[in-house]
mmCIF file of C-alpha atoms in Angstrom:
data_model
loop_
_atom_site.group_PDB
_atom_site.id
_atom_site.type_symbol
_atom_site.label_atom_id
_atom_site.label_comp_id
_atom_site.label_asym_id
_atom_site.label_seq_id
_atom_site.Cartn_x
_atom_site.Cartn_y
_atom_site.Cartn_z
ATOM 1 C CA UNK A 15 5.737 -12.832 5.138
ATOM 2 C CA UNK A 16 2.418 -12.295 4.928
ATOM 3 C CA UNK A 17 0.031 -11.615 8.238
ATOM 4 C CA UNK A 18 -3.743 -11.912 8.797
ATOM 5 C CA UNK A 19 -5.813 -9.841 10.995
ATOM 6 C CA UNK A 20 -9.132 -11.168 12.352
ATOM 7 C CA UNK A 21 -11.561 -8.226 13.611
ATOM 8 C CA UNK A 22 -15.271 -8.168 14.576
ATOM 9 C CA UNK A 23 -17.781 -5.815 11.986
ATOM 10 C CA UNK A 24 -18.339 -3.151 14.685
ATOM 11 C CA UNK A 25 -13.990 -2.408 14.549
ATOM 12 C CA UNK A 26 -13.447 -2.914 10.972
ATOM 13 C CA UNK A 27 -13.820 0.944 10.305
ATOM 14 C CA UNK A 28 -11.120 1.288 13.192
ATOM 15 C CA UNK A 29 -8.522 -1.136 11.984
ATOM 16 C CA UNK A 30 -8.993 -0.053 8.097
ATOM 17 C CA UNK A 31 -8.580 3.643 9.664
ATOM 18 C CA UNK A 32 -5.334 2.755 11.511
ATOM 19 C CA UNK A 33 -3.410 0.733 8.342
ATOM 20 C CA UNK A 34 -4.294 3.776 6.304
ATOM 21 C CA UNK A 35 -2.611 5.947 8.880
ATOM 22 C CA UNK A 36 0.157 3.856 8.674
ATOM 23 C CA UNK A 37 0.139 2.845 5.078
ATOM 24 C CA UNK A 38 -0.317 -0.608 5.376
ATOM 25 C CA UNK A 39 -3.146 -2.801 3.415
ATOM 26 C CA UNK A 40 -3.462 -5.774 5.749
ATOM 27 C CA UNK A 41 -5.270 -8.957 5.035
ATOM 28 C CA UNK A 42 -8.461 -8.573 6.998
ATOM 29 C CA UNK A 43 -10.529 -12.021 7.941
ATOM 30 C CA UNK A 44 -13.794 -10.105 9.727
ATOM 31 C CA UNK A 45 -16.404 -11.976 11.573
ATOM 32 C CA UNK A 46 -19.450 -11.092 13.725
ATOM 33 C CA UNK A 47 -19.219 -9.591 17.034
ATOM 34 C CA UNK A 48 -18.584 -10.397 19.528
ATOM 35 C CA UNK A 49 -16.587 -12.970 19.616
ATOM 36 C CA UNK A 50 -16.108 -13.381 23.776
ATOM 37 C CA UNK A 51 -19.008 -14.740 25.421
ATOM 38 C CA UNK A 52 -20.729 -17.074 23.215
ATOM 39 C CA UNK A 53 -22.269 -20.337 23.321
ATOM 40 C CA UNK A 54 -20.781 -23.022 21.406
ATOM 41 C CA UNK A 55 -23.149 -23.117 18.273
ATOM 42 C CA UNK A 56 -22.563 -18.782 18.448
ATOM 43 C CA UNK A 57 -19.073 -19.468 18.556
ATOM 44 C CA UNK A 58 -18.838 -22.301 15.741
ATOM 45 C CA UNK A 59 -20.538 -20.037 13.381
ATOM 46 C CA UNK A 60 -17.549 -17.512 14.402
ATOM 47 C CA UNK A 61 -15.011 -19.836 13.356
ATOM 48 C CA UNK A 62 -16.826 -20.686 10.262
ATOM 49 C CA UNK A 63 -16.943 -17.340 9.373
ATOM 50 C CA UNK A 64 -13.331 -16.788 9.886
ATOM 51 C CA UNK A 65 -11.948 -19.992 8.069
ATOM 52 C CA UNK A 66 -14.073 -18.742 5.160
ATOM 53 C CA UNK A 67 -12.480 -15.230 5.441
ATOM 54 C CA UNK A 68 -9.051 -16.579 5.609
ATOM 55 C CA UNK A 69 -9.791 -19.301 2.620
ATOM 56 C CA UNK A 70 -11.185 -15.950 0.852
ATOM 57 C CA UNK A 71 -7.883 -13.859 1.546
ATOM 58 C CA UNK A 72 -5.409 -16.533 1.485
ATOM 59 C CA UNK A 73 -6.516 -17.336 -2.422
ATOM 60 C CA UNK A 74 -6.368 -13.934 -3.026
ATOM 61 C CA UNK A 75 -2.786 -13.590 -1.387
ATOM 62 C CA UNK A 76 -1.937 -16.558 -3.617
ATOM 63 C CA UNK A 77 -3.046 -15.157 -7.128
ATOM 64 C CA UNK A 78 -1.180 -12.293 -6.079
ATOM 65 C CA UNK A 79 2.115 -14.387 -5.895
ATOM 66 C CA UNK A 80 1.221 -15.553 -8.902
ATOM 67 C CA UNK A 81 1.189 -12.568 -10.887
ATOM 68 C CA UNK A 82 4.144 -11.112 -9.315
#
């Protein structure tokens, strides 16, 4: 099964530090910070951001099905 984690810029250095810690490579979807707080054309260009990263990653996760 395959998981996605969505994380601001500002923690990206945090969550890449943690699944190397733990030897994981997760499938990171990152988006502006914050995300908490916005108004709604802030927060629609959040979710844009993040169905792009998870378009980007899910192809990816898909060509590497492929080739395994």
């Amino acid at each position: 099964m395959t998981a996605f984690v969505v994380v601001t810029k500002p923690f990206l250095p945090l969550v890449k530090a943690q699944a190397k810690s733990r030897g994981v490579e997760p499938k990171l979807i990152v988006v502006g910070h914050p995300i908490g707080g916005l108004n709604e054309t802030e927060l629609q260009e959040r979710i844009t951001e993040g169905i792009e990263g998870f378009l980007s990653e899910f192809a990816r996760v898909r060509e590497e099905g492929n080739r395994g």
